[in-house]
Every structure is written in structure tokens, then in C-alpha cells.
Amino acid sequence: MTPEECSKLGLKCGIEIHQQLEGKKLFCNCPTILRDDEPDFSIKRKIRASAGESGSIDIASKHEQAKDLTFIYQGYHDTTCLVEADCEPPHEINQDALYTMLQFCKLVHSKVNPIVQVMRKTITNGSVTSGFQRTSLIARGGSLNTSQGEVRIENINLEEDAAKDISETATEKTYRLDRLGIPLIEIGTAPDIRTPEQAQETAKKIGILLRSLPKVKRGLGTIRQDLNVSIAHGNRIEIKGAQELKMLSTWVEWEAQRQKVLLEIHRQVKKIDNFKVGEVIDLNHLFSQTESPLIKKVLEKKGKILGAKVPGFAGVLGKEIQPNRRFGTEMSDYAKVFGVGGMIHSDEDLNKYKFSAKEIEEIKKMLQVREGDAFIIIADQEDKARKAIHAALTRAETQLKLAVPKEVRKANPDGTTSFLRPMPGAARMYPETDVPLVKPDVSNVQVPETLEDKFVRYQKELGLAKDLAEFMAKSEMMPLFEEIIAKYPQIKPAFVAETINSTPLDIKRKYNLDPEKLTEENFRQLFQYLAEDKIHKDIVLDVLIDMIKGTFDIKNYATLATEEIHRIIKEIVAKNKGAPLGALMGQCMKQLAGKASGKVISDTLNKILKEGHK
């Protein structure tokens, strides 16, 4: 999508970045350790929506409560506590997390609030045990420069992360408490982004600044992006869970495309006279002799086949709004909220369900479908099916009144999005009375070196190539790299960087060994032995392989004295008189592997051969 096309559409986009912090959780002393082992206990809960400060219940909270799910929370005795279980009031806000937040505020020149009130944000999807998330507005303002113009920062919040989603059935959803309460920096930009590419560039710049802070978590899943996208005459749509940086431009572009098509559909269907969706009809008796596997399965479980007419929507349900997603998919997303598998509609090829021609005609007759009308069918247990079909019909009705409904949508891996819930409003916010007011002090906050400054320094002062400098600055091993080059200035920084980052990847690729077994202490030991001349840099690969295998012993690698190397090579030459240089070199390397570098062996061998020819 070109900038001209984006401008013609009136594309606007803002980004919300969420970055986890290291250390302790935001409102208790539990560590921010993410775990995958079996939990020690579980708690079962129901969550009900409550009125916010405005006195009304938020629309998104009502939507989640309508699912009537039971939530199971899994925890650990040694890394989760009563605060996460909502059985104890929160402690005071984590001062280390607050300091890191203030460092970021200084980096982007944001104005820090003199007094901060922690707020409760109602969330009833079960991801927080209390039914609300604690969040606090720390600062406003600031900006970022991109290649396509300035992007303003609207707000910077410090909040607690939600619990980790483990599994879900039609009636229960399971979460784990290890992630709940981890401090999050949330940065929200103004809708200044005008192209998909600028969205990706903005997210990358914010990510680089965040990774400049010493207390941020690193690794997959520790930083998440949400996108707010709209076009002219459309509406703001929030896309949640856009984790892949390289996919951001696709999500923005395809959401713009979705809104464009929805506007076209709106202009088409709003012309329908006296629009009224048909009555929901029980179709079970039409399928007594059906050959459809799907319908048979539902009937065997005493389920219901429910149908309804959507007048004037023939051809609309099959209209593509995103790649491999149609308006019927939009309606189906609303139905799926209530646990059904999906929705059948008349714009599909009904042969794939193995409906007979007679069954299709009977369906149309029962639902009073005329030319130009569409119909939908939901097949599932009756309680779910009725809620689902009414939700799908509501989505069709909405299209006549509003081209693009305000929604929160899920970022799908293929670049498309799907409906999650209605857009929440201000009704879900109210003050947290258990946490005292916070008075941030920025006077003693030290701003760290940014990663972009590190890129430049690594190239100019340390002699690293551009790609290696950028890779090293972003690496989780960057602090170790800084430590090693400061401690052992005689070792070239480029060699240190290659050994820490590239050599483990070579080991994984060539030898099928797990470099994750290498600890920072292994690397400290390695460079200490190099600095002490106990090993040579040519055998670093062998040393790291032995460290991974757990067989490393410095006695096996101690470098021989020059005289001893000379003696051994002289003996090999004497025993293999007349042998070519390559064969002699192979014998020497075999016997002296780990005892001397290839260069030392080669130089010594050539010297001995020259002496023999004199």
C-alpha cells in the first residue's frame, strides 16, 4: 500500500507497546519468573462485572460475563502468593519498576505527573483474578522521529501483566499465575502513523529504546504490540496481540482493507427497505434422513439446528473483506464467542456439508427466503446455538446502522484479524483504594545509553562490523559482552562478540548440540583461560562443545610450551619421511589438537621442514 493510497483512504494508526520488566512483581515481592513446570495448586472462580466510577457497567465486561465461564487459576507455592490469588491486598508499588519507567520517560522527554493515582480497570475475561487490572498513568507527551514524520506519545502507564492463558473449553478457561502481576511499561502513541511501514518503524524504535533499559525482560513474549487502526468514515479498531514485528505492516494494511470493504457493504445494505432479520426457526425435523456428517453429529448429541433469514444479504455474506475471510466470517466470529464451532450460510458451497437439494429447498421454504435474501444456520447444543445465532444476526443488523463497529480484534498469524469483544469505554475505570498515591521523583534518575548509541560506539570504538554491532547491542548477552571486553582488553571485541553470539549457532547447526546449555559462567571461564594463555582462540569451538557435553577439563586443553611442540612435530616428520605437507599437517593437528593453534603448528612444521632441506 503506497503512501498515496493510504492518504486517499484516510488511514490513521496508533500503537500501544507493552514491555515486561525484570525483578519483583508490581504489587508484591514474588519474582517475575515465567514457568512451564506443573503447578502446585489451583483455584476455581467465577467473575462478575461491576459498575465503574461512572456508575455503569462497561460494554466489554458485559460481553465477557455473558459467556458464563468458570476460571481455573494455577499457581506455585514458591513464586506466587496471596496477592496474585486476590486473597490479600496489594503492597506498595515496586520502586525499581517505577525507576525504570521514569528512565524511559526521560528518554522520550515525556512530562511526568507529580502525583499518580493507581486505577482499577475492569476486566472480566478471567485473565486477572480480581476482575480488574491495576494501572497508573505516569506521564504524558514526548515524541519519536521516524523517516515519515514525528509520532507523538500520548501516555505512558505502569501496570500489572495479566495471567497466562493455558487452555479453554466451552465452559472453563485455565490461567497460570506466574505472569500475573509482572510490571509492564505501556506506551501509547497518538494516531500520527499514516502508513503500514511507518507503524512497523515506530514499533521498532520504541522497542529499541525499551531494550536500552537495564531492567527490561528480554526474549519471546516479553514485549507485545497492540494496534489502533481506522480509515476515513470507518472507526477505531484495536488489534490485540500483534507480537510479530515483521507482520505489523500487514495487520495495518489488511485492517484498512477490511474497513474499506465494510464501508462498501454498508452503502449497499442500508438501501434495504424495512430490514428485519427473520425469526429463529428450529430446523431439526428437516434433517431426519440427512447425510450431512456435521448435522448427524449434532442430532446424535440431542442438539439443535437453528436457522434464520437475513433479508437482502444474498452475496453479502460471501464478500471477501480480508484474504480468506468474508462478511460471513465476521458474523461467525460473533457466534463463536458462545462456544459454537462456526456458522453455515447461504453464500457458501453447501455441497461441502453434504446437504441434499431437497434439504436446501426445505430450509429456504421454512425460513421464507426469497430472491436476494440470505440465510444462516447454527448447529450445536440449544443453549449455545440460540445465543450464537442471535449474536450473528445482531452483527448483520449493525451493518445497516454502522459500517465499521468499534471492536477489539485478535491479530491472527496470517495477517488477518478476528473479533474478540466490543471496544471498552471509560465505564471500566475506577480508583484503587488499597494502594497509596505515588509521587514520582525524577531528579536522580539516570538515563542509560540507548541501543542506537551502542550501535555507533561498537562500530567506532570497538571495531565491530555494522551487522555484528547491531546484533550484539540487541542480544541478551550484551551485558556479558560489556563485562568481558572491559576485563580483558587484550582480547579483540569482535572476537568476543563472535564467540558469544555466532559460535553457539554454528555448534547447533553443525553438531546438533544445544547451545542453551552454555551459561554466562562458561563464557567467563573461557575468556579467562584465553587471557591466561591456557587455551588458544583456534580451539574455542572445541572447548564450548565440551562445555555443552559436560566433559570440559582444562587439563586436556593446557597449551604446550614451544619447545615441547617443536619436539613432537619433529618426531612426526622423522616418522613420516617423504610424506607431503598436507599429510604431515594432518598428523600434527591430530596429535596436538587442543594443545596448540593451527597457526603455531603450521609455522613450526614449515620451519622444521626448511631446516631439514638445508
XYZ file of C-alpha atoms in Angstrom:
614
model
C 0.000 0.000 0.000
C 1.606 3.255 -1.157
C 1.587 6.473 0.920
C -0.752 7.960 -1.703
C -3.230 5.075 -1.298
C -3.038 5.410 2.494
C -3.701 9.146 2.244
C -6.692 8.570 -0.057
C -8.166 6.085 2.447
C -7.525 8.459 5.356
C -5.528 5.796 7.188
C -4.633 6.612 10.794
C -2.848 4.328 13.220
C -1.566 4.417 16.772
C 0.472 1.814 18.635
C 0.418 0.549 22.215
C 3.596 -1.215 23.339
C 3.692 -3.385 26.475
C 7.124 -4.294 27.878
C 7.674 -6.635 30.839
C 10.232 -5.695 33.499
C 12.650 -7.876 35.479
C 12.870 -8.159 39.265
C 9.854 -8.333 41.559
C 6.178 -8.093 40.679
C 4.438 -4.731 40.745
C 2.440 -5.114 43.967
C 4.152 -7.968 45.859
C 7.621 -9.463 46.408
C 7.186 -12.508 44.162
C 9.837 -12.937 41.432
C 8.958 -12.332 37.779
C 9.869 -15.902 36.808
C 7.861 -17.428 33.955
C 7.375 -21.158 34.444
C 6.266 -24.175 32.425
C 6.512 -26.900 35.074
C 3.476 -28.470 36.728
C 1.691 -26.094 39.151
C 1.368 -26.796 42.875
C -2.257 -25.725 43.331
C -5.327 -24.442 41.519
C -8.195 -22.099 42.413
C -11.625 -22.073 40.760
C -13.551 -18.798 40.358
C -16.448 -17.015 38.679
C -16.049 -13.330 37.814
C -18.899 -10.842 37.557
C -18.807 -7.385 36.013
C -19.284 -4.419 38.349
C -20.039 -0.759 37.771
C -17.131 1.605 37.271
C -16.677 5.131 38.594
C -19.356 6.414 36.204
C -21.933 4.098 37.804
C -22.479 1.949 34.681
C -21.109 -1.440 33.658
C -18.688 -1.426 30.721
C -19.990 -2.970 27.468
C -16.917 -5.197 27.032
C -17.298 -6.518 30.593
C -20.975 -7.349 29.966
C -19.949 -9.180 26.808
C -17.388 -11.332 28.640
C -19.774 -12.122 31.514
C -22.385 -13.346 29.022
C -20.071 -16.289 28.208
C -20.654 -17.580 31.780
C -17.230 -19.252 32.008
C -15.622 -20.754 35.091
C -11.973 -19.762 35.567
C -9.228 -22.007 36.957
C -6.029 -20.382 38.257
C -2.861 -22.444 38.664
C -0.016 -21.324 40.910
C 3.222 -22.255 42.683
C 3.960 -22.229 46.419
C 7.393 -20.619 45.986
C 6.784 -17.980 43.280
C 3.132 -16.926 43.660
C 1.385 -15.514 46.710
C -1.966 -14.382 48.120
C -1.802 -11.062 46.249
C -1.997 -12.830 42.869
C -4.802 -15.032 44.217
C -6.694 -11.855 45.261
C -6.734 -13.064 48.863
C -4.507 -10.268 50.205
C -4.406 -6.505 49.450
C -1.663 -5.264 47.106
C 1.586 -3.962 48.609
C 3.063 -0.569 47.753
C 4.136 -0.081 44.145
C 7.507 -1.606 43.165
C 10.052 1.252 43.315
C 12.540 -0.446 40.967
C 9.825 -0.773 38.318
C 8.872 2.864 38.851
C 12.526 3.947 38.405
C 12.800 2.043 35.107
C 9.578 3.679 33.975
C 10.987 7.131 34.783
C 14.159 6.318 32.816
C 12.023 5.709 29.743
C 10.054 8.915 30.337
C 13.334 10.863 30.308
C 14.490 9.147 27.106
C 11.413 10.367 25.194
C 11.110 13.721 27.030
C 7.711 12.926 28.474
C 6.182 15.052 31.251
C 5.891 13.009 34.467
C 2.812 13.562 36.621
C 3.639 14.982 40.080
C 1.054 12.707 41.732
C -0.010 9.310 40.403
C -3.269 7.546 41.325
C -3.332 3.783 40.750
C -6.587 2.850 38.996
C -8.608 -0.325 38.602
C -9.521 -1.283 35.026
C -12.412 -3.764 34.917
C -11.530 -6.964 33.038
C -13.927 -9.909 33.210
C -12.347 -12.321 30.717
C -10.687 -14.103 33.653
C -7.128 -13.004 32.912
C -6.964 -11.237 36.308
C -8.203 -12.948 39.466
C -9.667 -9.772 40.965
C -11.750 -8.862 37.914
C -9.664 -5.731 37.353
C -6.154 -4.755 36.298
C -4.183 -2.169 38.286
C -2.767 0.572 36.091
C -1.346 4.045 36.646
C -0.777 6.969 34.273
C 2.814 8.053 34.930
C 3.469 10.570 32.161
C 2.129 12.288 29.055
C 3.778 13.744 25.962
C 7.062 13.127 24.235
C 7.696 12.065 20.651
C 9.657 9.850 18.262
C 11.163 10.784 14.912
C 10.530 8.388 12.041
C 11.500 8.541 8.368
C 7.890 9.525 7.588
C 7.495 12.181 10.263
C 7.092 12.711 14.002
C 4.940 10.348 16.083
C 3.727 11.823 19.354
C 3.435 9.824 22.567
C 0.107 10.330 24.329
C 0.550 8.352 27.537
C 3.000 6.157 29.434
C 1.489 3.802 32.010
C 2.863 1.412 34.595
C 0.568 -1.572 35.036
C 0.493 -5.243 36.009
C 0.525 -8.011 33.414
C -2.341 -10.489 33.138
C -2.286 -14.202 33.932
C -1.017 -16.628 31.281
C -3.664 -18.311 29.125
C -3.228 -22.114 29.304
C -6.360 -23.764 27.874
C -10.062 -23.256 27.213
C -13.216 -25.350 26.802
C -16.829 -24.316 26.199
C -17.376 -23.884 29.962
C -13.941 -23.362 31.562
C -10.790 -21.356 30.964
C -7.463 -22.075 32.680
C -4.839 -19.450 33.508
C -1.471 -19.594 35.270
C -0.484 -17.019 37.892
C 3.277 -16.817 37.191
C 2.761 -13.939 34.725
C 0.058 -12.112 36.690
C 1.473 -9.013 38.369
C 4.696 -8.695 36.339
C 5.363 -4.942 35.870
C 4.548 -3.627 32.401
C 5.536 -0.357 30.786
C 2.708 0.609 28.432
C 3.407 3.296 25.808
C 0.551 4.655 23.720
C 1.196 6.834 20.678
C -1.103 9.387 19.092
C -2.779 8.355 15.773
C 0.038 10.053 13.855
C 1.060 6.963 11.878
C -0.057 7.236 8.257
C 1.296 4.097 6.539
C 1.743 0.415 7.462
C 5.522 0.794 7.080
C 5.588 3.732 9.496
C 3.726 1.598 12.044
C 6.455 -1.034 11.853
C 9.218 1.580 12.078
C 7.592 3.231 15.110
C 7.242 -0.073 16.948
C 10.865 -0.921 16.200
C 12.092 2.445 17.524
C 10.104 2.111 20.750
C 11.357 -1.442 21.149
C 14.979 -0.330 20.776
C 14.500 2.385 23.415
C 12.866 -0.081 25.815
C 15.652 -2.613 25.344
C 18.103 0.140 26.284
C 16.770 -0.033 29.857
C 18.734 -2.405 32.101
C 15.683 -3.825 33.918
C 13.529 -4.896 30.957
C 12.870 -8.552 30.251
C 14.230 -9.972 27.027
C 13.066 -12.841 24.876
C 9.949 -14.029 23.056
C 6.675 -12.793 24.545
C 8.202 -10.142 26.833
C 7.138 -7.301 24.523
C 3.713 -7.051 22.886
C 2.154 -4.570 20.474
C -1.492 -3.547 20.090
C -2.581 -1.515 17.062
C -5.338 1.094 16.756
C -6.367 1.470 13.112
C -9.032 3.488 11.302
C -9.786 4.957 7.878
C -11.964 7.896 6.864
C -15.663 7.191 7.679
C -14.577 3.983 9.441
C -13.926 3.527 13.149
C -11.084 2.899 15.559
C -10.329 -0.815 15.788
C -7.935 -2.177 18.401
C -5.890 -5.165 17.254
C -4.599 -7.157 20.235
C -1.613 -9.483 20.403
C 0.347 -8.225 17.400
C 3.625 -9.757 18.606
C 5.487 -10.277 15.319
C 7.221 -7.019 14.388
C 7.613 -8.056 10.755
C 3.827 -8.606 10.492
C 2.751 -5.186 11.814
C 2.525 -3.580 8.386
C 0.369 -6.473 7.130
C -2.088 -6.218 10.039
C -2.435 -2.465 9.464
C -2.865 -2.805 5.686
C -5.411 -5.614 5.878
C -7.426 -3.859 8.597
C -7.597 -0.794 6.337
C -8.789 -3.090 3.540
C -11.408 -4.660 5.843
C -12.831 -1.265 6.773
C -12.901 -0.182 3.115
C -14.982 -3.249 2.148
C -17.261 -2.852 5.187
C -17.996 0.714 4.051
C -18.933 -0.636 0.614
C -21.214 -3.256 2.196
C -22.813 -0.599 4.390
C -23.636 1.567 1.381
C -25.194 -1.483 -0.284
C -27.310 -2.873 2.569
C -28.570 0.399 4.037
C -30.778 0.659 0.926
C -32.759 -2.414 2.034
C -36.344 -1.376 2.796
C -37.902 -2.355 6.138
C -34.964 -4.573 7.082
C -35.781 -7.076 9.800
C -33.944 -10.349 10.406
C -36.078 -13.443 10.263
C -37.336 -15.380 13.251
C -35.002 -18.073 14.579
C -36.517 -21.396 13.453
C -35.889 -24.955 14.719
C -34.904 -26.977 11.622
C -34.288 -30.352 13.277
C -37.253 -32.100 11.626
C -35.888 -31.286 8.148
C -32.825 -33.445 8.714
C -34.318 -36.766 9.831
C -32.781 -38.504 6.780
C -29.707 -36.281 6.349
C -26.363 -37.471 5.002
C -24.508 -34.462 6.454
C -21.849 -35.691 8.952
C -21.936 -32.359 10.801
C -25.718 -32.366 11.245
C -25.785 -36.068 12.161
C -23.225 -35.485 14.910
C -25.258 -32.632 16.435
C -28.514 -34.601 16.290
C -26.885 -37.634 17.924
C -25.975 -35.376 20.848
C -29.593 -34.088 21.072
C -28.535 -30.688 19.757
C -30.437 -28.123 17.724
C -30.241 -26.993 14.115
C -31.332 -23.343 14.183
C -31.782 -21.116 11.145
C -32.784 -17.546 10.322
C -33.250 -15.345 7.263
C -31.088 -12.289 6.603
C -33.164 -10.268 4.094
C -31.342 -8.574 1.223
C -27.943 -10.038 2.183
C -27.568 -12.529 -0.710
C -23.996 -12.168 -1.956
C -23.002 -10.017 1.007
C -22.099 -12.907 3.309
C -19.699 -14.251 0.697
C -17.974 -10.907 0.037
C -14.244 -11.083 0.865
C -13.149 -8.466 3.393
C -9.654 -9.823 4.072
C -7.728 -12.676 2.410
C -9.729 -15.904 3.011
C -12.199 -14.052 5.281
C -15.674 -12.953 4.253
C -18.506 -10.995 5.827
C -19.990 -14.360 6.805
C -16.748 -14.988 8.724
C -17.360 -11.747 10.640
C -20.820 -12.975 11.653
C -19.403 -16.392 12.521
C -16.813 -14.756 14.826
C -19.651 -13.231 16.854
C -21.317 -16.641 17.092
C -18.115 -18.427 18.127
C -17.921 -16.278 21.274
C -20.565 -18.584 22.735
C -18.606 -21.767 22.105
C -20.105 -22.980 18.825
C -17.858 -24.325 16.100
C -18.987 -21.867 13.453
C -21.831 -20.788 11.190
C -23.213 -22.101 7.896
C -24.556 -19.522 5.437
C -26.210 -19.492 2.024
C -23.323 -17.803 0.174
C -21.165 -20.875 0.834
C -20.933 -24.005 -1.261
C -23.441 -26.050 0.762
C -22.359 -29.239 -1.021
C -19.330 -29.397 1.281
C -21.731 -30.088 4.166
C -23.417 -32.811 2.046
C -26.826 -31.155 2.163
C -29.238 -32.579 -0.389
C -31.027 -30.317 -2.874
C -34.300 -31.174 -1.135
C -32.915 -30.133 2.280
C -31.739 -26.799 0.878
C -35.145 -26.116 -0.656
C -36.913 -27.044 2.593
C -34.601 -24.728 4.572
C -35.442 -21.810 2.253
C -39.145 -22.586 2.498
C -39.117 -22.823 6.312
C -37.148 -19.577 6.673
C -39.204 -17.797 3.964
C -36.091 -16.977 1.954
C -36.841 -15.082 -1.274
C -34.619 -13.920 -4.101
C -31.961 -11.554 -2.753
C -32.184 -12.951 0.787
C -29.529 -14.946 2.627
C -29.865 -17.410 5.473
C -27.658 -18.663 8.295
C -27.614 -21.910 10.296
C -26.068 -22.719 13.676
C -25.872 -26.378 14.760
C -24.925 -27.102 18.375
C -26.402 -27.607 21.854
C -29.528 -25.479 22.100
C -28.408 -23.009 24.796
C -25.191 -22.197 22.922
C -26.794 -22.252 19.487
C -29.524 -19.742 20.420
C -27.069 -17.255 21.902
C -24.754 -17.716 18.930
C -27.336 -17.209 16.192
C -28.716 -14.085 17.859
C -25.161 -12.701 18.106
C -24.573 -13.384 14.393
C -27.862 -11.727 13.442
C -27.003 -8.714 15.597
C -23.775 -8.316 13.584
C -25.829 -8.228 10.366
C -28.238 -5.658 11.822
C -25.332 -3.494 12.946
C -24.006 -3.334 9.387
C -27.019 -1.304 8.293
C -26.539 1.262 11.064
C -22.756 1.415 11.324
C -20.267 0.487 8.616
C -17.407 -0.379 11.000
C -18.405 -1.260 14.569
C -15.874 -0.365 17.272
C -14.237 -3.652 18.246
C -11.248 -5.274 19.848
C -9.883 -7.827 17.373
C -7.296 -10.582 17.623
C -4.184 -10.494 15.430
C -4.098 -13.780 13.514
C -0.723 -15.223 12.405
C -1.621 -14.849 8.700
C -2.099 -11.062 8.949
C -5.903 -11.121 9.241
C -7.888 -10.295 12.389
C -10.931 -11.789 14.108
C -13.493 -10.435 16.567
C -12.666 -10.640 20.289
C -15.090 -8.272 22.069
C -16.704 -4.831 21.812
C -14.479 -1.805 22.376
C -14.392 -0.979 26.114
C -15.143 2.518 27.360
C -14.447 4.781 30.322
C -17.008 2.954 32.469
C -14.460 0.272 33.348
C -12.098 2.618 35.268
C -12.254 3.473 38.977
C -9.661 4.322 41.686
C -7.609 1.676 43.524
C -8.121 2.438 47.232
C -5.635 -0.139 48.591
C -2.503 1.485 47.128
C -1.306 4.907 48.371
C -0.756 7.800 45.980
C 2.623 7.772 44.220
C 4.829 10.881 43.975
C 7.482 10.191 41.313
C 10.872 11.891 41.759
C 12.831 12.288 38.518
C 15.652 14.402 39.990
C 18.046 11.480 40.483
C 17.004 9.327 37.520
C 19.978 8.437 35.309
C 19.299 7.939 31.601
C 21.028 4.811 30.206
C 22.910 4.626 26.925
C 20.423 3.841 24.160
C 20.892 0.855 21.873
C 21.253 3.196 18.900
C 24.161 4.902 20.693
C 25.618 1.455 21.405
C 25.448 0.573 17.678
C 27.585 3.618 16.889
C 30.028 3.076 19.770
C 30.530 -0.621 18.970
C 31.416 0.278 15.391
C 33.578 3.352 16.005
C 35.345 2.440 19.264
C 35.328 -1.369 19.228
C 35.700 -2.009 15.509
C 32.643 -4.250 15.122
C 31.026 -4.556 11.700
C 27.615 -2.851 11.403
C 25.524 -6.046 11.490
C 27.531 -7.536 14.360
C 27.327 -4.264 16.319
C 23.530 -4.155 15.993
C 23.160 -7.851 16.772
C 25.394 -7.595 19.848
C 23.663 -4.484 21.201
C 20.253 -6.189 20.966
C 21.469 -9.520 22.311
C 20.571 -10.801 25.774
C 24.311 -11.395 26.130
C 25.146 -7.700 25.711
C 25.857 -7.113 29.450
C 28.247 -10.103 29.436
C 29.942 -8.756 26.296
C 30.495 -5.389 28.024
C 31.888 -7.172 31.096
C 34.353 -9.336 29.107
C 35.795 -6.569 26.925
C 36.295 -4.359 29.990
C 38.021 -7.127 31.947
C 40.221 -8.451 29.117
C 41.178 -5.512 26.837
C 43.874 -7.670 25.179
C 41.147 -9.814 23.521
C 39.643 -8.237 20.429
C 35.994 -7.172 20.976
C 34.966 -8.558 17.576
C 36.282 -11.998 18.582
C 34.379 -11.802 21.898
C 31.147 -10.862 20.091
C 31.523 -13.652 17.514
C 32.293 -16.219 20.226
C 29.293 -15.248 22.355
C 26.739 -14.964 19.541
C 27.851 -16.737 16.358
C 29.818 -19.749 17.613
C 26.886 -21.233 19.614
C 24.722 -21.018 16.469
C 27.414 -22.862 14.474
C 27.525 -25.562 17.147
C 23.763 -26.030 16.942
C 23.752 -26.140 13.133
C 26.831 -28.303 12.533
C 26.900 -30.576 15.581
C 23.204 -30.729 16.595
C 24.051 -29.760 20.178
C 22.028 -27.427 22.412
C 23.916 -24.116 22.938
C 21.290 -23.107 25.536
C 23.265 -25.294 27.962
C 26.105 -22.761 27.852
C 25.903 -20.437 30.855
C 27.367 -16.977 31.295
C 29.814 -18.562 33.742
C 31.005 -20.909 30.979
C 31.884 -17.894 28.810
C 33.582 -16.091 31.714
C 35.719 -19.194 32.290
C 36.501 -19.482 28.582
C 37.767 -15.905 28.246
C 39.733 -16.161 31.493
C 41.626 -19.177 30.104
C 42.206 -17.324 26.831
C 43.592 -14.292 28.659
C 45.868 -16.558 30.734
C 47.114 -18.361 27.564
C 45.872 -21.690 28.900
C 43.933 -22.221 25.669
C 44.246 -20.729 22.195
C 41.442 -18.994 20.291
C 41.640 -21.584 17.486
C 40.239 -24.257 19.806
C 37.393 -22.187 21.322
C 34.861 -24.249 19.345
C 36.170 -27.494 20.870
C 36.101 -26.019 24.374
C 32.468 -24.856 24.020
C 31.414 -28.251 22.645
C 32.967 -29.970 25.667
C 31.258 -27.468 27.973
C 27.889 -28.303 26.408
C 28.579 -32.030 26.786
C 29.756 -31.539 30.383
C 33.159 -33.078 29.644
C 35.329 -29.961 29.741
C 38.592 -30.249 31.714
C 41.271 -27.593 31.363
C 43.951 -30.282 31.843
C 43.022 -31.651 28.437
C 43.495 -28.240 26.826
C 46.568 -26.769 28.514
C 48.794 -25.210 25.792
C 52.188 -26.867 25.449
C 55.402 -24.922 25.682
C 57.029 -24.010 22.340
C 59.916 -26.435 22.930
C 57.519 -29.366 23.503
C 55.506 -28.535 20.360
C 58.724 -28.389 18.339
C 59.834 -31.781 19.703
C 56.523 -33.524 18.899
C 56.346 -32.146 15.347
C 59.976 -33.083 14.716
C 59.179 -36.664 15.758
C 56.171 -36.811 13.392
C 58.323 -35.565 10.458
C 61.025 -38.137 11.269
C 58.495 -40.999 11.341
C 56.881 -39.932 8.056
C 59.842 -39.095 5.825
C 58.839 -38.095 2.322
C 55.193 -37.541 3.240
C 53.509 -34.497 1.609
C 52.909 -31.337 3.622
C 49.140 -31.893 3.875
C 49.569 -35.393 5.358
C 52.144 -34.156 7.868
C 49.888 -31.269 8.873
C 47.007 -33.709 9.406
C 49.152 -35.903 11.675
C 50.345 -32.888 13.655
C 46.812 -31.498 14.114
C 45.549 -34.903 15.221
C 48.221 -35.284 17.890
C 48.243 -31.669 19.061
C 44.500 -30.985 18.922
C 43.684 -28.593 21.735
C 47.340 -28.182 22.660
C 48.327 -25.550 20.118
C 46.715 -23.387 17.476
C 46.684 -24.365 13.827
C 48.864 -21.368 13.001
C 51.527 -22.308 15.566
C 51.524 -25.914 14.300
C 51.764 -24.812 10.656
C 54.566 -22.324 11.314
C 56.565 -24.822 13.339
C 56.111 -27.594 10.766
C 57.263 -25.361 7.905
C 60.264 -24.229 9.936
C 61.273 -27.837 10.683
C 60.867 -28.881 7.031
C 63.009 -25.951 5.872
C 65.701 -26.904 8.396
C 65.637 -30.481 7.079
C 66.245 -29.326 3.498
C 69.373 -27.338 4.378
